[in-house]
Short mmCIF file of N, CA and C in Angstrom, two decimals:
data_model
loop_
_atom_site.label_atom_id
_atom_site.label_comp_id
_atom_site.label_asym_id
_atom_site.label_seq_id
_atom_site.Cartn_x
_atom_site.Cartn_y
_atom_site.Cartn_z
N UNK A 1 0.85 -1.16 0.00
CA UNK A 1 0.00 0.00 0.00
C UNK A 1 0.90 1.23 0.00
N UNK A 2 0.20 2.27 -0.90
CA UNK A 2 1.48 3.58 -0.76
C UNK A 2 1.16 3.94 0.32
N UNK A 3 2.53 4.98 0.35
CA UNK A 3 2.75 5.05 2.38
C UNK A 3 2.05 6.73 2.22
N UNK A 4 1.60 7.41 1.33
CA UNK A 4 0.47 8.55 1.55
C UNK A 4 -1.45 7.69 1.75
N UNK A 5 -1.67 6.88 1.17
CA UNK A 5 -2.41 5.98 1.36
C UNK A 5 -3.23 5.66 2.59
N UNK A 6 -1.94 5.41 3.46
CA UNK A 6 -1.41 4.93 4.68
C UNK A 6 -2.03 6.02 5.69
N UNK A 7 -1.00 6.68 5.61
CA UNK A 7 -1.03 8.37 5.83
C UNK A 7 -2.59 9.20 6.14
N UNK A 8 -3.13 8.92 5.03
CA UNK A 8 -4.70 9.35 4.94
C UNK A 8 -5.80 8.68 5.21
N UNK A 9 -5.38 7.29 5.69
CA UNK A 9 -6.41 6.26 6.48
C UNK A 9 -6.04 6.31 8.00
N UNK A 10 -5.08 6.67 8.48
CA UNK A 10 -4.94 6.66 9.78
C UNK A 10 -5.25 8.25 9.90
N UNK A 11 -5.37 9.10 9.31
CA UNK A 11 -6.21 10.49 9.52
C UNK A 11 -7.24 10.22 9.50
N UNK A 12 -8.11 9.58 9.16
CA UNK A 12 -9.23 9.44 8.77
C UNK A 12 -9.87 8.77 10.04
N UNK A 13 -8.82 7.81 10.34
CA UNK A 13 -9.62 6.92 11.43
C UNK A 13 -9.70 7.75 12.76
N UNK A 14 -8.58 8.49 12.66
CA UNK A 14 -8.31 9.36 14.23
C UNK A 14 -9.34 10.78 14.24
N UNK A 15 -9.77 11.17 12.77
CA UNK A 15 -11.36 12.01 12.73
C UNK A 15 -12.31 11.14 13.36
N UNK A 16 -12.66 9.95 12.63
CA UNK A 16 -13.89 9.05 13.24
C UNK A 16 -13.85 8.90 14.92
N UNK A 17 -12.32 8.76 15.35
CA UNK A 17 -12.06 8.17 16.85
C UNK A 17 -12.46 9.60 17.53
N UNK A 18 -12.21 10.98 16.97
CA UNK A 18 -12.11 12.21 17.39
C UNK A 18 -13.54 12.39 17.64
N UNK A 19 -14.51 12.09 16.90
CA UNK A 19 -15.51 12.40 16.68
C UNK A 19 -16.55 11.82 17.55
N UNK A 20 -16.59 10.17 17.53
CA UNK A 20 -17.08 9.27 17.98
C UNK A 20 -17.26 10.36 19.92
N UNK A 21 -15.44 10.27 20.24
CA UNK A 21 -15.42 10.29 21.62
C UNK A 21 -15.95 11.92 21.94
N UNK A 22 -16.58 13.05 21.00
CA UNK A 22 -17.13 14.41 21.27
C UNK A 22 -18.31 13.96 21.18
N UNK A 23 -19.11 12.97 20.89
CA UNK A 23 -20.23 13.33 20.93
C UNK A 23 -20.75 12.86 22.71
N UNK A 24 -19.96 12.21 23.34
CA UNK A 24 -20.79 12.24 24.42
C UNK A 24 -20.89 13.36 25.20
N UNK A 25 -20.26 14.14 24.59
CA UNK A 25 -20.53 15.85 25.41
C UNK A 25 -20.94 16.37 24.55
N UNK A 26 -21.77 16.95 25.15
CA UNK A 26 -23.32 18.32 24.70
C UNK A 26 -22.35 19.30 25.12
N UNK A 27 -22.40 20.35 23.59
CA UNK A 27 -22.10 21.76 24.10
C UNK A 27 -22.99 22.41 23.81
N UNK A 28 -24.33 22.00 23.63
CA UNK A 28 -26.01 22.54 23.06
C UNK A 28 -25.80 23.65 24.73
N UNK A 29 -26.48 24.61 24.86
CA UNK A 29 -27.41 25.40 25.95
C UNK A 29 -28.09 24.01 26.59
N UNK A 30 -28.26 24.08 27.73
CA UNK A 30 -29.14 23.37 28.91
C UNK A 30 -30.05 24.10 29.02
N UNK A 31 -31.12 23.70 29.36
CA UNK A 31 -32.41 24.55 30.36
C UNK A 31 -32.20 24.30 31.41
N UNK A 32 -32.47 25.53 32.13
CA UNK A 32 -32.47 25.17 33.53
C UNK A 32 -33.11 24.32 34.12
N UNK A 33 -32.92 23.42 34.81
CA UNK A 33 -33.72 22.58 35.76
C UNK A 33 -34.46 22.78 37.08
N UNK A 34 -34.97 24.41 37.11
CA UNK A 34 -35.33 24.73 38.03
C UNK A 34 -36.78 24.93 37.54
N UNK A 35 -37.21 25.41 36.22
CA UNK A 35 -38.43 25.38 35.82
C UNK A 35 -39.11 23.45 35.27
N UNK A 36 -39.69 23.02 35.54
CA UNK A 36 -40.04 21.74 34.99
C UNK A 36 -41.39 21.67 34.19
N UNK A 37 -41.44 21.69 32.66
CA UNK A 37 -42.43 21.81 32.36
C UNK A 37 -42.98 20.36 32.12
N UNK A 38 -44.64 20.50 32.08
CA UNK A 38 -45.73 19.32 32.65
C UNK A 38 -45.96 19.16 30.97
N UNK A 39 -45.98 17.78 30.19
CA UNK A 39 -47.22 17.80 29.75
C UNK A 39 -48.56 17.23 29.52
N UNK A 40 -49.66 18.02 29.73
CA UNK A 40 -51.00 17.54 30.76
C UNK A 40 -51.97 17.07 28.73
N UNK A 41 -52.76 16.22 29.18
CA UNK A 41 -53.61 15.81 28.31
C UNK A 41 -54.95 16.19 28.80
N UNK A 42 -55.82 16.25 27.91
CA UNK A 42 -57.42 17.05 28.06
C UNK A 42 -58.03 16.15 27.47
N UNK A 43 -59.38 15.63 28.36
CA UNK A 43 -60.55 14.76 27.92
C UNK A 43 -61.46 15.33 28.04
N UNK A 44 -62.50 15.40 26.47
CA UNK A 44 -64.02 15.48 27.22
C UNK A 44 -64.79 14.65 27.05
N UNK A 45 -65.18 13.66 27.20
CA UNK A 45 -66.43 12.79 27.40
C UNK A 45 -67.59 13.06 27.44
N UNK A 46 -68.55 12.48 26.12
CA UNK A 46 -69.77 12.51 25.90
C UNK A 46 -70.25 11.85 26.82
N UNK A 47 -71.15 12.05 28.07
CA UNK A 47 -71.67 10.60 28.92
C UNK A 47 -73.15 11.18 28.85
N UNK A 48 -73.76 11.90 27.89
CA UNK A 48 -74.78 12.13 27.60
C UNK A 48 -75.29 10.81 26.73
N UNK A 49 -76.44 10.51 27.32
CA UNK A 49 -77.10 8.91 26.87
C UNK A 49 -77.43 9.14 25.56
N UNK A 50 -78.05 10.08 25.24
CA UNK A 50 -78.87 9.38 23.75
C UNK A 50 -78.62 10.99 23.13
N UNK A 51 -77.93 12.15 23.87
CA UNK A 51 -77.71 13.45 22.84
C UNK A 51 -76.08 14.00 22.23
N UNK A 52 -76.52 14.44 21.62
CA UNK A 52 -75.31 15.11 20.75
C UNK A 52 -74.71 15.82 21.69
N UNK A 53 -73.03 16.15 22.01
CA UNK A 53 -72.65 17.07 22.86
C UNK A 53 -71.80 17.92 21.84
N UNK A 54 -71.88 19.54 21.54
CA UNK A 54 -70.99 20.25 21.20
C UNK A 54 -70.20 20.73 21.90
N UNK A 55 -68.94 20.49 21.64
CA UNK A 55 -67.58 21.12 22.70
C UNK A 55 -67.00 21.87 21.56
N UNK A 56 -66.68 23.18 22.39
CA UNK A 56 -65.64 24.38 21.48
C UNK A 56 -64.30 24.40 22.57
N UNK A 57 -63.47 24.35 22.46
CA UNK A 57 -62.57 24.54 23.67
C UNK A 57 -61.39 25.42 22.74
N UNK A 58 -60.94 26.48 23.71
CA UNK A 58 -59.58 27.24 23.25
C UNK A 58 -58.98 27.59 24.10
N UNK A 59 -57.96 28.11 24.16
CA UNK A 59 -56.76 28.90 24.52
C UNK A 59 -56.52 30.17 24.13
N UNK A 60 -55.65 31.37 24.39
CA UNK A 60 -54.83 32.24 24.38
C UNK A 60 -54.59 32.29 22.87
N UNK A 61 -54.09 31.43 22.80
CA UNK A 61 -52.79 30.86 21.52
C UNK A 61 -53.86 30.05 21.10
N UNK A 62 -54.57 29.03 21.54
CA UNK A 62 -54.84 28.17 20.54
C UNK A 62 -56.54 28.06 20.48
N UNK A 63 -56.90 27.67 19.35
CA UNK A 63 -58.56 27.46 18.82
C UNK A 63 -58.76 25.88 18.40
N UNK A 64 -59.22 25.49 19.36
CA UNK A 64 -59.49 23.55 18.52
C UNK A 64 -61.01 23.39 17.88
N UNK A 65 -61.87 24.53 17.85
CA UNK A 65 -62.50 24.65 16.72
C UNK A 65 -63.81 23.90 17.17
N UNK A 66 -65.25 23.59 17.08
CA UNK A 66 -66.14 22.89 17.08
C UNK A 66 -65.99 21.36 16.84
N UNK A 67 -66.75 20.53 17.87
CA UNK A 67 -66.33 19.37 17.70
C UNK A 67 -67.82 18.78 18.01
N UNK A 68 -68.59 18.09 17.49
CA UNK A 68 -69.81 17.16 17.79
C UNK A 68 -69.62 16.00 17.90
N UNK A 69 -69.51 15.95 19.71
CA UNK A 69 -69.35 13.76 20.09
C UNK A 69 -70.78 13.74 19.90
N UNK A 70 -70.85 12.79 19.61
CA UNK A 70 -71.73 11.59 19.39
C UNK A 70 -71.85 10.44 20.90
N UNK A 71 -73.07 10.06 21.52
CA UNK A 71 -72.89 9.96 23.22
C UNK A 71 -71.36 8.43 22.93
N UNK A 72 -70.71 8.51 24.15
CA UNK A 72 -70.03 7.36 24.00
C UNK A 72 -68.27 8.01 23.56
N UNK A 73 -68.57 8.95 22.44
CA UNK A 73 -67.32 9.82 21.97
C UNK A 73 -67.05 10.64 22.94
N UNK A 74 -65.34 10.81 22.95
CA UNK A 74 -64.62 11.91 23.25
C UNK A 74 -63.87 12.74 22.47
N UNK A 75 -63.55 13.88 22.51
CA UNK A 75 -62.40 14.83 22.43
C UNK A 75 -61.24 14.57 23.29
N UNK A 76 -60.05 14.68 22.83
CA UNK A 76 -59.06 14.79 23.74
C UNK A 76 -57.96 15.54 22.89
N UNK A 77 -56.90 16.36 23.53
CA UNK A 77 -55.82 17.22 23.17
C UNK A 77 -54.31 17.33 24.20
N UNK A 78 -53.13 17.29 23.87
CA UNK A 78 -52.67 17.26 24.90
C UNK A 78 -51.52 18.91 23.91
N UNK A 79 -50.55 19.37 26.09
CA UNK A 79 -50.18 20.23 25.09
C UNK A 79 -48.97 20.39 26.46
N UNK A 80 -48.00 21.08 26.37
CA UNK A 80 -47.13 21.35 27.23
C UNK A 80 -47.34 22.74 27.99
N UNK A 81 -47.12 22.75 29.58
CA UNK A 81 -48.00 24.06 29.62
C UNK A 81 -46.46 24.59 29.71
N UNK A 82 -46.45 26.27 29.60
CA UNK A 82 -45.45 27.62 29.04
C UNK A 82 -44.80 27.67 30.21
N UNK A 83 -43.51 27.99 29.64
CA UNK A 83 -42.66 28.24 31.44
C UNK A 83 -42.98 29.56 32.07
N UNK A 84 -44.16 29.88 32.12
CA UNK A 84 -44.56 31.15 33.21
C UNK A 84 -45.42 30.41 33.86
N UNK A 85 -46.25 29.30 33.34
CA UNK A 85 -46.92 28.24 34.15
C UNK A 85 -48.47 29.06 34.19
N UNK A 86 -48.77 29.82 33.07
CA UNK A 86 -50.10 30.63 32.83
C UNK A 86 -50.95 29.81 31.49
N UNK A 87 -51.01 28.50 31.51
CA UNK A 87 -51.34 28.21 30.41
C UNK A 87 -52.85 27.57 31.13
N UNK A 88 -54.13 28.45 29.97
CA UNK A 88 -55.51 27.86 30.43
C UNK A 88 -56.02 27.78 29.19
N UNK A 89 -56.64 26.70 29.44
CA UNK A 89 -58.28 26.20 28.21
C UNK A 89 -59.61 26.47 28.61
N UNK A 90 -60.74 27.23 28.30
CA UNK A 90 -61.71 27.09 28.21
C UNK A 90 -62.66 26.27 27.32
N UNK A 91 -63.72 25.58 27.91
CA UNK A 91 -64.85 24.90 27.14
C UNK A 91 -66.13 25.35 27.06
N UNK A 92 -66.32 25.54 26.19
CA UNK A 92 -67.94 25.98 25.88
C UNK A 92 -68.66 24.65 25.60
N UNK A 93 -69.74 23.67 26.14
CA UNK A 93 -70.30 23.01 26.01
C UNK A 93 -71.23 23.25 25.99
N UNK A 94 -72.36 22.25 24.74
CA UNK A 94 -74.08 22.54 24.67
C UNK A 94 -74.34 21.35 24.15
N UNK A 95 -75.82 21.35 24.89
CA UNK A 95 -76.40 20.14 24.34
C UNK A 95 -77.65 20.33 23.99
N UNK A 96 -78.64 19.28 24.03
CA UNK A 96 -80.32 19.73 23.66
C UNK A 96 -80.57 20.92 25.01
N UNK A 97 -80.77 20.58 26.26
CA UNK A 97 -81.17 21.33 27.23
C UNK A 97 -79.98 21.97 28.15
N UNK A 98 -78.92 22.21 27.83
CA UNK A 98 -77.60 22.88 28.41
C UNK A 98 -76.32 23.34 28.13
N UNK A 99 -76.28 24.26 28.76
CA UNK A 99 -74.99 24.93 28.14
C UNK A 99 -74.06 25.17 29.47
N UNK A 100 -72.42 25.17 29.36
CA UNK A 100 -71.93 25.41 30.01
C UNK A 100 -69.89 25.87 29.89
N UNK A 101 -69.92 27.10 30.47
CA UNK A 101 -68.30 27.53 30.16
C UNK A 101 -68.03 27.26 31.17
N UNK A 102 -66.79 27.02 30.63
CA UNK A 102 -65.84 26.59 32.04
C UNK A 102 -64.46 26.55 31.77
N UNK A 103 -62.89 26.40 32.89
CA UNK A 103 -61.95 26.12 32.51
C UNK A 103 -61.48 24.65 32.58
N UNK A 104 -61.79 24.17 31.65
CA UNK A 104 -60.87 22.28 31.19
C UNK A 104 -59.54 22.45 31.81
N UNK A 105 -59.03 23.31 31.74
CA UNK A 105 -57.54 23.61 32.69
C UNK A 105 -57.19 24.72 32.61
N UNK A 106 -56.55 24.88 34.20
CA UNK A 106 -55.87 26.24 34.72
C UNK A 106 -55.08 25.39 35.17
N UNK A 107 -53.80 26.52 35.18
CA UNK A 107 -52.33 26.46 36.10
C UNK A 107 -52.71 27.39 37.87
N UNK A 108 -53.56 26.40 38.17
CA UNK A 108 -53.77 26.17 39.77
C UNK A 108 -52.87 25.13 40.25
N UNK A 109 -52.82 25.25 41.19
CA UNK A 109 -52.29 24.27 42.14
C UNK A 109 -52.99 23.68 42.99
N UNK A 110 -53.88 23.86 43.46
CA UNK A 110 -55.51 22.88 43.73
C UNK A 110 -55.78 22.51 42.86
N UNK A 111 -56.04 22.84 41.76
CA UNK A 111 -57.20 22.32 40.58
C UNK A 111 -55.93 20.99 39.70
N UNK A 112 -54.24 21.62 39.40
CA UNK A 112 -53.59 20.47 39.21
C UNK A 112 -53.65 19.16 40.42
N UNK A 113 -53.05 19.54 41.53
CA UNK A 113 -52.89 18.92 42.55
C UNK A 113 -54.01 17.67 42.96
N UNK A 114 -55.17 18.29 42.87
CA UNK A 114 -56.50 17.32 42.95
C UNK A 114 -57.35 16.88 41.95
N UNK A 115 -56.75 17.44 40.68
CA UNK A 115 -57.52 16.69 39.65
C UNK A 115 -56.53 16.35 38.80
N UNK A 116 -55.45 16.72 38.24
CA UNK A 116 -54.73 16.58 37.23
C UNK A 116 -53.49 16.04 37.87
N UNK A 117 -53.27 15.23 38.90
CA UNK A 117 -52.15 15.21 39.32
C UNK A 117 -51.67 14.30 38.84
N UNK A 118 -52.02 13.29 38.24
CA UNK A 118 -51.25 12.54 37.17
C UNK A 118 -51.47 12.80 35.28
N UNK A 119 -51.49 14.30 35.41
CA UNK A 119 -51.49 14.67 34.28
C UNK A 119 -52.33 14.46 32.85
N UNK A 120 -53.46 14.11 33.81
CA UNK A 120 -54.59 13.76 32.59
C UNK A 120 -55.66 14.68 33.17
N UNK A 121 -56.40 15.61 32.28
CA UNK A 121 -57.66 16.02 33.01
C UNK A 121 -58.59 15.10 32.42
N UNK A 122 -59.77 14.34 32.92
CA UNK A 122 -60.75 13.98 32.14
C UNK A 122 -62.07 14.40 32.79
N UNK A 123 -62.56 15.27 31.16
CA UNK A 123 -64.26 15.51 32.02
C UNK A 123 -65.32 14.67 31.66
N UNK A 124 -66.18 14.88 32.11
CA UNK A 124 -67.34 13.73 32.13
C UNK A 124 -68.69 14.84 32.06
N UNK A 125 -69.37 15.25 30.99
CA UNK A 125 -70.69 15.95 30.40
C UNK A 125 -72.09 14.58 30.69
N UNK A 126 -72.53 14.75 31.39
CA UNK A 126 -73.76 14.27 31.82
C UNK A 126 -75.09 14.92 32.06
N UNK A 127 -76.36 14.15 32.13
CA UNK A 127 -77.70 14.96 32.23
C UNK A 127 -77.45 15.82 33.21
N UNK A 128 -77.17 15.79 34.32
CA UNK A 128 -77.10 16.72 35.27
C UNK A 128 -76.20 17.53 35.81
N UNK A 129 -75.08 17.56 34.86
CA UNK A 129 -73.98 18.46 35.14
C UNK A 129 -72.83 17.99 34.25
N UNK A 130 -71.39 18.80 35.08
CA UNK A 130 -70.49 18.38 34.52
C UNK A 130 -69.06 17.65 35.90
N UNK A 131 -68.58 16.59 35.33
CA UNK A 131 -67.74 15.85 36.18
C UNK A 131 -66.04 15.91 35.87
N UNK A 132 -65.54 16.04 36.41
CA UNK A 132 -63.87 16.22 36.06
C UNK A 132 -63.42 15.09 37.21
N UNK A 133 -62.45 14.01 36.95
CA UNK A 133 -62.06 13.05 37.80
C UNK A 133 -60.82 13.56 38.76
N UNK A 134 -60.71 12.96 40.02
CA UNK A 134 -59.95 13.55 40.33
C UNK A 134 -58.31 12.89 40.91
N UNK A 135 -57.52 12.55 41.45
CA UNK A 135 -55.99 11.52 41.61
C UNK A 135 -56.44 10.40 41.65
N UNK A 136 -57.33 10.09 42.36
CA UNK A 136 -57.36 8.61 42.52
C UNK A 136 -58.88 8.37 40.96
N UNK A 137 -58.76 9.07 40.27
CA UNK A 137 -59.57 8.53 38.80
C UNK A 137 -61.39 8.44 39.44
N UNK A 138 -61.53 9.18 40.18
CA UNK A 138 -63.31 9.27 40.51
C UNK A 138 -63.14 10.40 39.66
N UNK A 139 -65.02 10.36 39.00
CA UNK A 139 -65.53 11.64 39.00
C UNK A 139 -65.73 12.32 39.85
N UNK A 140 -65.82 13.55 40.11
CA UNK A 140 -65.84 14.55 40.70
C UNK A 140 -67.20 15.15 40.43
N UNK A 141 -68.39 15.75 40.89
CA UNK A 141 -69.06 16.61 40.22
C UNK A 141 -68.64 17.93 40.29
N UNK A 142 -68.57 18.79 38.89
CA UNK A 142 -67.82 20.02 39.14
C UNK A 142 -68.98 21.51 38.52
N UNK A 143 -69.91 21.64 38.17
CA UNK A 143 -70.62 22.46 37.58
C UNK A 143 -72.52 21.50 37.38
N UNK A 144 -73.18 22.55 37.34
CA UNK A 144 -74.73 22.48 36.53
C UNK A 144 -74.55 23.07 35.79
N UNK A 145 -75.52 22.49 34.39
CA UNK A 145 -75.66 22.83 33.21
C UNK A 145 -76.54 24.28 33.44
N UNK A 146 -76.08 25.38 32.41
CA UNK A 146 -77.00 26.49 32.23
C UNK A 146 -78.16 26.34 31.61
N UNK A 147 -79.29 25.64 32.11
CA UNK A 147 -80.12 25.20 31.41
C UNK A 147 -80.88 26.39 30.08
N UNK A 148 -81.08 25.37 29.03
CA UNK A 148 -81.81 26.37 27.68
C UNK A 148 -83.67 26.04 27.37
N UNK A 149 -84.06 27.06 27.49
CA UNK A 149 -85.24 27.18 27.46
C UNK A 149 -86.07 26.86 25.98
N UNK A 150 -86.37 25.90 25.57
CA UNK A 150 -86.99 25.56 24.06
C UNK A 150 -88.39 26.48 23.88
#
């Protein structure tokens, strides 16, 4: 083998060896580890027996637009909440005889702590109100419907 040959395969290998042994160090920016961001998932549950439920739900930032479950169907969305820890959803729900706004999630610390504490909210839309579960996975009853007058 010529001895430039030579020469330019053992450069080559000592790039690969050079290379190989930099990547186990990150010189990327870190985030601090003093902020920890959550990310929480959103349920709504049709548990309306035999009616249509319309859910509108948004955000600040975000619009998820009209959605018609069908009883039995859910909605669900998940999202990372913002490192100021101000991130909320509202729901507008209606059905044949009710309507109801509300927040699907706030950055509380009661409302995480006792309902979302394993990072799922799930609500539950029924004849007589509305249910959000809470750590140990019960419903909760959390609101009455604004009833609509036909």
């Amino acid at each position: 083998m010529a001895p430039h040959l030579l020469v330019l395969l053992i450069f080559l290998f000592l790039i690969v060896l050079f290379d190989m042994s930099m990547a186990r160090f990150s010189f990327a920016p870190q985030k601090s580890s003093i902020i920890q961001l959550h990310h929480y998932q959103i349920e709504i549950h049709n548990d309306l027996e035999m009616y249509l439920l319309d859910s509108h739900c948004f955000s600040k930032d975000n619009d998820l637009g009209l959605h018609i479950l069908f009883p039995g169907e859910l909605q669900d969305w998940s999202f990372q909440d913002n490192d100021f820890e101000t991130t909320k959803f509202r729901c507008i729900l209606e059905w044949e005889n009710g309507l109801l706004e509300f927040d699907s999630f706030k950055t509380n610390h009661n409302f995480l702590n006792n309902f979302c504490g394993n990072l799922t909210c799930s609500w539950s839309a029924r004849q007589d109100g509305v249910y959000l579960t809470n750590v140990k996975g019960e419903y909760v009853f959390q609101d009455y419907w604004d009833m609509l007058i036909h």
